[in-house]
XYZ file of C-alpha atoms in Angstrom:
704
model
C 114.497 -1.018 279.618
C 111.594 0.882 281.203
C 108.332 0.650 279.230
C 107.216 3.631 277.178
C 104.336 5.538 278.765
C 101.357 6.386 276.540
C 98.399 8.501 277.599
C 95.666 6.770 275.552
C 95.481 3.543 273.610
C 92.584 3.777 271.132
C 91.223 0.862 269.092
C 88.609 1.709 266.432
C 86.237 -1.064 265.308
C 85.033 -0.198 261.796
C 82.185 -2.296 260.413
C 82.679 -2.999 256.678
C 80.216 -5.906 256.392
C 77.289 -6.308 254.021
C 75.040 -4.415 256.427
C 76.992 -1.166 255.868
C 76.258 -0.887 252.137
C 72.794 0.593 252.559
C 72.481 4.282 251.583
C 70.847 6.774 253.929
C 67.785 8.782 252.902
C 69.023 12.195 254.017
C 72.660 12.524 252.930
C 72.674 9.817 250.212
C 75.791 8.194 251.725
C 76.278 4.623 252.856
C 77.042 3.791 256.470
C 80.541 2.633 255.503
C 81.275 5.918 253.726
C 80.193 7.955 256.734
C 82.087 5.666 259.089
C 85.260 5.868 257.008
C 85.048 9.688 256.921
C 84.677 9.756 260.683
C 87.673 7.468 261.292
C 89.819 9.396 258.789
C 88.928 12.708 260.429
C 89.699 11.311 263.879
C 93.137 10.043 262.783
C 93.826 13.360 261.038
C 92.981 15.228 264.239
C 95.436 13.085 266.207
C 98.215 13.718 263.685
C 97.695 17.470 263.400
C 97.524 17.943 267.166
C 100.788 15.958 267.429
C 99.216 13.644 269.955
C 101.275 10.864 271.525
C 98.273 8.488 271.630
C 98.392 5.084 269.944
C 95.668 4.092 267.455
C 94.741 0.626 266.186
C 92.118 -0.416 263.589
C 89.936 -3.543 263.768
C 87.765 -4.372 260.736
C 84.413 -6.046 261.459
C 82.820 -8.098 258.648
C 86.040 -8.529 256.640
C 86.657 -11.441 254.293
C 89.794 -12.492 256.155
C 90.014 -13.511 259.801
C 93.198 -12.282 261.450
C 93.209 -12.025 265.232
C 94.846 -13.818 268.161
C 91.623 -15.107 269.711
C 90.705 -16.954 266.517
C 93.951 -18.917 266.674
C 93.559 -19.627 270.391
C 89.891 -20.648 270.338
C 90.096 -22.782 267.210
C 87.713 -21.152 264.783
C 85.851 -18.506 266.784
C 85.789 -14.761 266.275
C 85.478 -15.048 262.528
C 85.466 -12.204 259.956
C 87.364 -9.934 262.360
C 90.728 -8.570 261.213
C 93.432 -6.557 262.991
C 93.950 -4.033 260.220
C 96.500 -1.847 262.060
C 98.450 -2.554 265.237
C 98.440 -0.069 268.089
C 100.968 2.567 267.073
C 101.349 6.282 266.406
C 98.880 7.463 263.714
C 100.198 8.176 260.221
C 98.805 9.542 256.956
C 99.378 6.118 255.426
C 96.879 4.652 257.880
C 94.129 6.864 256.442
C 94.944 5.766 252.886
C 94.647 2.068 253.801
C 91.098 2.360 255.176
C 88.723 0.231 253.027
C 86.317 2.099 250.771
C 83.953 -0.744 249.758
C 81.866 -3.034 251.910
C 82.170 -6.830 251.808
C 79.484 -9.487 251.400
C 80.199 -11.050 254.783
C 79.039 -10.174 258.267
C 80.543 -10.328 261.758
C 79.530 -10.207 265.408
C 80.060 -6.752 266.961
C 80.320 -8.264 270.450
C 83.154 -10.558 269.321
C 84.886 -7.510 267.850
C 84.745 -5.800 271.275
C 86.485 -8.795 272.868
C 89.150 -8.886 270.125
C 89.809 -5.143 270.551
C 90.108 -5.482 274.346
C 92.536 -8.378 273.972
C 94.612 -6.364 271.500
C 94.827 -3.440 273.929
C 95.949 -5.734 276.734
C 98.343 -8.055 274.878
C 98.921 -6.570 271.426
C 101.672 -4.067 272.257
C 104.877 -4.955 274.083
C 107.007 -2.697 276.282
C 104.335 0.034 276.383
C 102.401 1.212 279.419
C 99.019 2.701 278.491
C 97.269 4.943 281.027
C 93.793 5.076 279.417
C 92.166 2.400 277.227
C 89.350 3.220 274.835
C 87.386 1.361 272.153
C 85.254 3.155 269.541
C 82.634 0.925 267.930
C 81.414 2.122 264.503
C 78.515 -0.095 263.414
C 74.758 0.084 262.734
C 73.879 -3.078 264.763
C 71.867 -4.552 261.895
C 73.596 -7.926 262.439
C 72.475 -9.243 265.842
C 74.972 -10.706 268.279
C 74.741 -14.420 269.119
C 76.293 -14.167 272.589
C 74.392 -15.217 275.690
C 73.480 -12.834 278.489
C 75.734 -14.555 281.038
C 78.784 -14.189 278.827
C 77.900 -10.550 278.140
C 77.776 -9.767 281.865
C 81.128 -11.473 282.382
C 82.745 -9.460 279.570
C 81.245 -6.216 280.899
C 82.746 -6.939 284.328
C 86.143 -7.497 282.705
C 85.895 -4.178 280.862
C 85.196 -2.396 284.144
C 88.157 -4.065 285.867
C 90.555 -3.135 283.038
C 89.173 0.453 282.854
C 88.285 0.134 279.170
C 85.896 2.814 277.896
C 83.476 1.957 275.078
C 82.118 4.631 272.713
C 79.495 3.957 270.025
C 79.526 6.225 266.954
C 77.005 6.101 264.136
C 73.815 5.644 266.144
C 72.580 7.688 269.080
C 71.694 5.023 271.664
C 69.671 7.519 273.689
C 67.030 7.563 270.942
C 67.346 4.055 269.414
C 68.113 1.753 272.373
C 64.513 0.652 272.825
C 64.260 -0.907 269.346
C 66.155 -4.202 269.817
C 68.322 -6.224 272.165
C 71.667 -5.284 270.586
C 71.091 -1.565 271.003
C 70.132 -1.986 274.646
C 73.273 -4.110 275.265
C 75.469 -1.502 273.566
C 73.887 1.216 275.691
C 74.645 -0.818 278.800
C 78.337 -1.071 277.815
C 78.509 2.663 277.149
C 76.870 3.690 280.416
C 78.760 1.316 282.708
C 82.177 2.141 281.173
C 81.580 5.941 281.194
C 81.543 6.121 277.402
C 79.481 8.172 274.959
C 77.289 7.531 271.942
C 76.619 9.904 269.083
C 75.435 10.023 265.505
C 77.813 10.799 262.652
C 76.509 14.360 262.332
C 77.150 15.122 265.987
C 80.551 13.418 265.999
C 81.734 15.175 262.836
C 80.552 18.477 264.282
C 82.841 17.866 267.238
C 85.753 17.049 264.897
C 85.236 19.880 262.402
C 87.876 22.064 264.087
C 91.376 21.039 265.078
C 92.464 21.444 268.665
C 95.814 21.379 270.345
C 96.926 18.505 272.466
C 96.155 19.235 276.086
C 99.034 19.269 278.547
C 98.840 16.209 280.785
C 100.969 17.490 283.655
C 100.819 21.258 284.250
C 104.175 22.946 284.667
C 104.918 24.003 288.219
C 107.010 26.958 289.364
C 108.075 26.519 292.972
C 109.542 29.378 294.980
C 109.028 31.392 298.167
C 106.779 34.440 298.469
C 108.756 36.995 300.503
C 106.768 39.597 302.438
C 109.199 41.846 304.207
C 112.323 40.477 305.902
C 110.613 37.864 308.071
C 107.553 36.383 306.297
C 108.276 33.616 303.779
C 105.477 31.477 302.281
C 106.398 28.482 300.058
C 104.230 28.654 296.935
C 103.582 26.865 293.634
C 102.484 28.728 290.498
C 100.575 27.102 287.624
C 99.942 28.542 284.160
C 96.239 29.352 283.771
C 96.309 31.089 280.363
C 99.191 31.403 277.938
C 99.454 33.031 274.536
C 101.157 30.888 271.935
C 101.382 30.191 268.245
C 98.247 28.728 266.679
C 100.136 26.490 264.297
C 103.273 24.631 265.280
C 106.250 24.329 262.969
C 106.171 21.447 260.516
C 109.213 19.968 258.770
C 109.249 20.487 254.998
C 110.053 17.530 252.764
C 111.128 17.944 249.114
C 108.467 16.922 246.624
C 109.318 14.175 244.138
C 107.451 14.857 240.881
C 108.071 11.327 239.585
C 106.336 9.512 242.436
C 103.931 12.303 243.415
C 104.986 12.118 247.063
C 107.780 13.190 249.394
C 111.253 12.375 248.136
C 113.112 9.529 249.820
C 116.554 10.560 248.578
C 116.475 14.273 249.368
C 116.049 16.199 252.585
C 115.867 19.771 253.783
C 119.237 21.099 254.912
C 118.963 24.420 256.726
C 122.093 26.412 257.461
C 122.604 29.731 259.189
C 125.190 32.189 257.884
C 126.261 35.708 258.794
C 126.362 37.985 255.743
C 128.338 41.189 255.315
C 125.809 43.743 254.067
C 128.403 45.750 252.135
C 129.841 43.053 249.845
C 127.304 40.220 250.488
C 129.970 37.742 251.601
C 129.774 35.109 254.318
C 131.522 35.823 257.599
C 133.172 33.159 259.723
C 131.728 32.877 263.225
C 135.254 33.066 264.620
C 135.501 36.635 263.363
C 132.322 37.808 265.131
C 131.693 39.052 268.646
C 128.449 39.393 270.561
C 127.062 42.893 270.976
C 123.958 44.799 272.017
C 122.270 47.159 269.574
C 121.837 50.542 271.253
C 119.796 52.491 268.735
C 121.759 52.082 265.509
C 125.129 51.568 267.203
C 126.313 48.056 268.198
C 128.067 47.945 271.564
C 130.305 44.870 272.165
C 129.480 42.867 275.263
C 133.125 42.853 276.307
C 133.003 46.644 276.683
C 129.997 46.628 279.007
C 130.586 43.597 281.215
C 130.954 45.890 284.203
C 127.439 47.220 283.520
C 125.740 43.841 283.838
C 122.957 43.773 286.391
C 122.810 40.774 288.709
C 119.124 40.058 289.433
C 119.896 37.282 291.912
C 118.314 33.866 292.354
C 114.714 32.740 291.839
C 112.323 34.772 293.959
C 108.911 36.419 294.239
C 109.145 39.449 296.548
C 106.081 41.422 297.525
C 106.921 45.149 297.425
C 103.613 46.497 298.663
C 99.868 46.866 298.102
C 97.720 49.271 296.101
C 94.026 49.891 295.607
C 92.407 47.813 292.887
C 91.252 50.879 290.942
C 94.901 51.908 290.448
C 95.565 48.913 288.175
C 93.992 49.333 284.725
C 93.855 46.861 281.869
C 96.458 48.779 279.841
C 98.955 48.390 282.688
C 99.081 44.608 282.178
C 101.534 42.913 279.864
C 103.245 39.561 279.451
C 102.407 36.155 278.117
C 99.363 35.033 280.050
C 98.071 34.486 283.576
C 99.267 32.256 286.417
C 97.606 31.002 289.601
C 99.553 30.870 292.874
C 98.762 28.295 295.577
C 100.438 27.288 298.778
C 103.020 24.583 298.190
C 101.479 21.141 297.821
C 101.700 19.153 301.044
C 102.515 22.207 303.175
C 99.317 22.921 305.092
C 100.804 25.905 306.928
C 101.781 27.570 303.658
C 98.328 26.931 302.191
C 96.647 28.404 305.270
C 98.911 31.474 305.300
C 98.304 32.152 301.592
C 94.559 31.772 302.058
C 94.597 34.333 304.872
C 96.546 36.729 302.646
C 94.027 36.319 299.798
C 91.027 36.878 302.089
C 92.562 40.021 303.609
C 93.411 41.463 300.168
C 89.860 40.776 299.011
C 88.266 42.406 302.057
C 90.515 45.476 301.869
C 90.089 45.764 298.072
C 93.851 45.589 297.478
C 96.254 44.221 294.873
C 99.855 43.262 295.526
C 102.887 44.447 293.539
C 105.707 41.881 293.408
C 109.128 41.479 291.797
C 109.725 38.140 290.126
C 112.923 36.442 288.977
C 111.859 33.307 287.120
C 115.278 31.687 287.097
C 118.699 32.580 288.460
C 120.210 35.501 286.505
C 117.006 36.005 284.476
C 115.769 39.557 283.973
C 113.485 40.651 286.837
C 109.900 41.614 286.036
C 107.119 43.267 287.983
C 103.789 41.511 288.543
C 100.434 42.294 290.071
C 98.932 39.744 292.485
C 95.128 39.631 292.518
C 92.874 37.595 294.860
C 90.769 34.875 293.221
C 87.723 33.037 294.593
C 86.896 30.395 291.996
C 83.557 28.659 291.494
C 85.291 25.366 292.261
C 85.749 26.635 295.819
C 89.497 27.210 295.806
C 91.189 30.409 296.913
C 94.433 31.599 295.319
C 96.304 34.523 293.831
C 96.382 35.289 290.131
C 99.604 36.780 288.783
C 99.900 38.981 285.660
C 102.892 40.948 284.420
C 102.949 44.739 284.708
C 104.262 47.205 282.137
C 107.251 49.384 282.830
C 106.963 53.139 282.411
C 108.516 53.304 278.950
C 106.162 50.585 277.657
C 102.998 52.622 278.336
C 101.906 54.964 275.544
C 99.437 57.770 276.107
C 97.260 58.915 273.227
C 95.776 62.394 273.113
C 92.255 62.734 271.733
C 90.257 65.908 271.121
C 87.914 66.904 273.974
C 84.416 65.443 273.822
C 82.753 67.525 276.547
C 81.542 70.048 274.006
C 77.996 70.974 273.074
C 78.269 69.611 269.551
C 79.141 66.173 270.992
C 76.190 66.028 273.403
C 73.663 63.283 272.619
C 69.947 63.400 273.199
C 68.129 60.823 275.305
C 66.648 59.345 272.146
C 70.103 58.810 270.643
C 71.384 57.176 273.841
C 68.363 54.851 273.972
C 68.919 53.925 270.320
C 72.434 52.722 271.045
C 71.235 50.827 274.106
C 68.692 49.018 271.937
C 71.413 48.227 269.393
C 73.705 46.795 272.073
C 70.883 44.670 273.432
C 69.937 43.414 269.967
C 73.562 42.439 269.193
C 74.152 40.572 272.460
C 76.367 37.587 271.581
C 75.328 35.674 274.709
C 71.832 35.262 273.228
C 72.571 34.765 269.533
C 70.894 31.399 268.848
C 67.448 29.905 269.366
C 66.494 26.695 271.175
C 67.611 24.454 268.281
C 71.256 24.992 269.323
C 72.916 23.506 272.377
C 74.372 26.838 273.461
C 72.883 30.283 272.868
C 76.209 32.127 273.066
C 78.094 32.957 269.865
C 81.902 33.056 269.741
C 82.441 32.228 273.447
C 85.688 33.444 274.964
C 88.292 30.694 275.232
C 86.371 28.346 272.923
C 86.304 30.132 269.556
C 88.885 28.865 267.094
C 91.100 30.827 264.726
C 89.906 30.592 261.078
C 93.444 31.093 259.786
C 94.850 28.307 261.949
C 92.032 25.928 260.990
C 92.587 26.535 257.289
C 96.312 25.964 257.799
C 95.578 22.621 259.475
C 93.282 21.651 256.602
C 95.988 22.527 254.081
C 98.525 20.404 255.963
C 96.186 17.410 255.977
C 95.177 17.866 252.333
C 98.765 18.264 251.158
C 99.779 15.088 253.029
C 97.015 13.081 251.325
C 97.141 14.829 247.918
C 100.726 16.022 247.285
C 100.199 16.896 243.608
C 96.895 18.779 243.735
C 96.205 22.480 244.386
C 95.022 23.444 247.844
C 91.238 23.579 248.384
C 89.139 26.558 249.369
C 88.243 26.975 253.078
C 85.421 24.781 254.321
C 81.942 26.177 254.978
C 82.455 25.649 258.726
C 85.469 27.965 258.588
C 83.713 30.616 256.492
C 80.768 30.607 258.902
C 83.109 31.990 261.552
C 83.122 35.280 259.606
C 79.330 35.540 259.418
C 76.969 37.229 261.846
C 74.481 34.740 263.374
C 71.167 34.873 261.515
C 69.091 35.537 264.627
C 71.422 38.370 265.606
C 71.303 39.888 262.134
C 67.507 39.863 261.897
C 67.113 41.183 265.432
C 69.450 44.143 264.918
C 68.000 45.473 261.632
C 65.431 47.748 263.265
C 67.946 49.072 265.801
C 70.503 49.780 263.056
C 67.996 51.698 260.975
C 67.053 53.794 263.998
C 70.704 54.642 264.681
C 71.206 55.624 261.024
C 68.236 57.981 261.175
C 69.323 59.619 264.433
C 72.987 59.978 263.433
C 73.170 61.291 259.860
C 76.766 61.051 258.673
C 78.416 63.167 256.035
C 81.004 61.498 253.869
C 84.297 63.357 253.784
C 86.188 62.869 250.529
C 89.845 63.903 250.843
C 91.096 66.017 247.959
C 93.131 64.156 245.387
C 96.659 65.226 244.762
C 97.426 66.174 241.172
C 100.767 65.026 239.840
C 102.622 67.350 237.526
C 103.245 65.733 234.168
C 106.368 66.408 232.201
C 106.447 66.965 228.467
C 107.574 63.378 227.924
C 104.695 62.007 230.001
C 102.035 63.913 228.112
C 102.856 62.138 224.822
C 102.093 65.234 222.754
C 103.426 66.251 219.362
C 106.615 68.417 219.484
C 104.827 71.251 217.718
C 102.052 71.413 220.339
C 104.063 70.812 223.489
C 104.788 74.483 224.135
C 101.588 75.986 222.851
C 99.810 78.083 225.507
C 96.107 78.710 225.258
C 95.816 81.812 227.435
C 92.130 82.208 226.726
C 91.215 79.005 228.603
C 93.068 79.927 231.807
C 90.827 81.696 234.379
C 92.135 84.885 235.903
C 92.444 85.019 239.686
C 92.960 88.319 241.522
C 95.267 87.746 244.510
C 95.208 90.342 247.320
C 98.479 92.184 247.695
C 99.680 93.790 250.917
C 102.061 96.578 250.050
C 103.823 98.858 252.456
C 105.824 101.682 250.925
C 105.861 99.917 247.580
C 107.224 96.643 248.999
C 105.090 93.513 249.359
C 105.096 92.323 253.002
C 102.690 89.531 253.962
C 104.519 88.051 256.999
C 107.891 88.151 258.728
C 110.331 86.095 256.646
C 113.864 84.841 257.212
C 115.274 87.124 254.491
C 115.066 90.297 256.604
C 113.013 89.665 259.765
C 113.927 93.010 261.398
C 112.715 95.096 258.451
C 109.555 93.016 258.110
C 108.864 93.454 261.833
C 109.254 97.257 261.601
C 107.084 97.425 258.474
C 104.233 95.469 260.015
C 104.492 97.433 263.257
C 104.215 100.695 261.332
C 100.770 99.749 260.002
C 99.434 99.164 263.511
C 100.228 95.506 264.171
C 100.465 94.724 267.904
C 103.538 92.981 269.293
C 101.372 90.087 270.509
C 100.291 89.492 266.901
C 103.845 89.714 265.601
C 105.421 87.456 268.269
C 104.466 84.089 266.642
C 105.832 85.202 263.253
C 109.042 86.640 264.706
C 109.795 83.603 266.877
C 109.106 81.243 263.971
C 111.538 83.179 261.782
C 114.223 83.083 264.514
C 113.801 79.328 265.038
C 114.012 78.685 261.280
C 117.218 80.738 261.081
C 118.741 78.548 263.812
C 117.407 75.091 262.937
C 117.816 75.415 259.165
C 121.314 76.917 259.312
C 123.884 75.078 257.176
C 127.021 77.239 257.315
C 127.206 77.634 261.105
C 126.862 81.443 260.971
C 124.062 82.511 263.326
C 124.687 86.273 263.083
C 121.346 87.083 261.437
C 119.448 84.896 263.913
C 120.939 86.540 267.008
C 120.573 90.048 265.556
C 116.859 89.330 265.096
C 116.693 87.800 268.591
C 118.388 90.847 270.150
C 116.073 93.222 268.271
C 112.991 91.249 269.335
C 114.157 91.294 272.977
C 114.687 95.051 272.923
C 111.178 95.563 271.515
C 109.670 93.390 274.267
C 111.635 95.201 276.975
C 109.904 98.434 275.933
C 106.391 96.925 275.844
C 105.449 93.538 277.378
C 108.174 90.977 278.276
C 105.743 88.096 278.882
C 105.590 86.889 275.295
C 109.393 86.910 274.971
C 110.026 85.108 278.285
C 107.412 82.438 277.628
C 108.755 81.721 274.158
C 112.408 81.661 275.269
C 111.586 79.239 278.083
C 110.024 76.750 275.628
C 112.799 77.352 273.087
C 115.495 76.511 275.640
C 113.673 73.308 276.565
C 113.640 72.248 272.901
C 117.354 73.015 272.579
C 118.098 70.974 275.711
C 116.107 67.986 274.451
C 117.868 68.190 271.066
C 121.274 68.513 272.784
C 122.024 71.891 271.129
C 124.279 73.149 273.895
C 126.151 75.314 271.381
C 123.055 77.461 270.810
C 122.450 77.739 274.578
C 125.986 79.020 275.057
C 125.509 81.567 272.260
C 122.332 82.813 273.930
C 124.297 83.466 277.139
C 127.198 85.107 275.271
C 124.938 87.448 273.269
C 123.035 88.425 276.451
C 119.636 87.615 275.016
C 118.360 85.710 278.060
C 115.140 86.330 279.920
C 113.916 89.877 280.547
C 114.303 90.637 284.273
C 112.341 92.908 286.619
C 115.026 95.570 286.674
C 114.501 95.953 282.903
C 110.711 95.833 282.929
C 108.454 95.744 285.989
C 105.994 93.437 284.198
C 108.569 90.639 284.231
C 108.293 87.810 286.784
C 112.033 87.012 286.903
C 114.212 88.794 289.441
C 117.551 87.151 288.636
C 118.714 84.854 285.882
C 120.253 82.273 288.255
C 117.054 81.726 290.235
C 115.123 81.092 287.064
C 117.709 78.633 285.769
C 117.348 76.608 289.003
C 113.564 76.549 288.741
C 113.781 75.605 285.083
C 116.217 72.767 285.879
C 113.861 71.442 288.545
C 110.936 71.592 286.141
C 112.854 69.742 283.422
C 113.896 67.009 285.858
C 110.342 66.430 287.054
C 108.640 66.328 283.673
C 107.328 62.741 283.173
C 109.151 60.882 280.455
C 106.110 59.580 278.614
C 105.407 58.944 274.983
C 102.556 60.991 273.549
C 100.958 60.043 270.270
C 99.152 62.913 268.562
C 96.071 62.190 266.521
C 96.301 63.230 262.865
C 94.579 66.412 261.765
C 92.242 64.455 259.477
C 90.786 62.662 262.511
C 90.324 65.942 264.372
C 88.500 67.334 261.336
C 86.291 64.268 261.320
C 85.348 64.884 264.999
C 84.624 68.536 264.239
C 82.204 67.674 261.447
C 80.262 65.066 263.444
């Protein structure tokens, strides 16, 4: 059987000897306690990231001596124990880490040799690509090995590609103190390892990270440019959006043992439920269908409508100027880089020429992509890339289709009340400069940038990882609160906060804001809700009610405020008799006619068309523009709402547009010519989605 391939084999040497019992002056923790916390956090990180690496534990300074070299050499390599064989990390491994130091001591150099031997010979039928040893000790017990033997071991480490890391002491600062520290620094430097203190190492491990992909996924195809040009290419995923937390399998909790149950398991089943009677439906009695709106359409009925996209391809349709592609036109699940096919020098040269020409001409390419045979085709934009690593390629991002783009209408801002003074503009410039995230920390930090793009972690995902680890180690306890490191992600950097105070105060002074409190709606209370006595429920105190005089518009003894749907013709005549112009009455009359049509329940439109005929006759005698403009919009609404019955009634009742032979002010000569122009206009209207801003927001802009 072929050996199992492992990316990294990691052996951790944890010193638990008498020299690790001393307590530090700053954090009041012993070296063993800090070392154990570091090892536990490292194992936890491997488990949560679902890494395939193997981890082994070697205890230095243990009471027992359990290692292969001790048996082979007859008494050497004492007080060194193989605590855990190289294997996949588990939560149980963290629980077995020793918590108390011993009264013995061991040689750290011997522990390095034992760990290297365990990596080479300790695991059978496993092929490890990278070997690493992490040494966790304070070097207070000097090594007794000679310099010649040390050089020989160092040469063997280099030949076997074993990397040595030292955690607990920063060798850059302490290596000059004694011989052991200088030897450890030599091992670290010549094996390309690292050394760090516990504070620095725990800072690196404070956030969980996903396991990096070892081999990037390749997508091989041919870039078609016209009928004759074909360039073999390979696409790699550069950025991809995915879930922050992977799915974890739930295990039933056993209250008796305080851990996961060994006799129960999670059994998940999928059933189809009838929504009417809440009964299960057999899969044999179901058919596949597409949901078109609210109506399911069986697949068997639309097999002839299936679109065949063809085989895998990437076809270049054409080029466009770069300023035609905006950020809101892009969609999809990330970004991909396109190179010429590996090993094909002609393809690489041809693609490079294409990228250079697109860059010089300031062009982007529009291409159709079919990822796999019979997959849905998608449109992509191809953009030239000149990376700092001196490679030239195309970046590929998905484009939105027309129906996926939404346009939002905002109130105009080119008004005088929205104009800003130079002082106000300068105030915002100062605020932007003071809140610059690229310069948010002083020289005490390694990097001055706060929340860098691509490196900032998700607080929710980190807390979820912490809960998973805590629940695995403490199954019966309540979940802890988020760590301080996670809560700090929600805070503004201190330097940024202090630097922006003056700029914020200046902006507040220059832009006084008025708080708008929306009126509260009063709910009518019934007699039962008021909880009053029966004798007082119907008592009316008329003296406490203020009197309000409402203006009354009376014409010939009848109150007429506006044209209503009760008798629109009479209301129109009454308002016209007091001097109202037809332009003022048109909005009221058309609204009444539309309400009579849209709100009709019995199907009798006699009153509506009598009012429409009367309104048309009035406009024929005066100005037909208002009638024609309204009828044109009204017909468009009826067409969009599929009210063909109303359109037919309009033609039958002869209440169409007013023509020139009826009134010279009209712009329509014949009815047929206008219908053709209207049909052309309706066909060419862009089918876009417009989102209207609420009136409250418009009021807010007006009061600014």
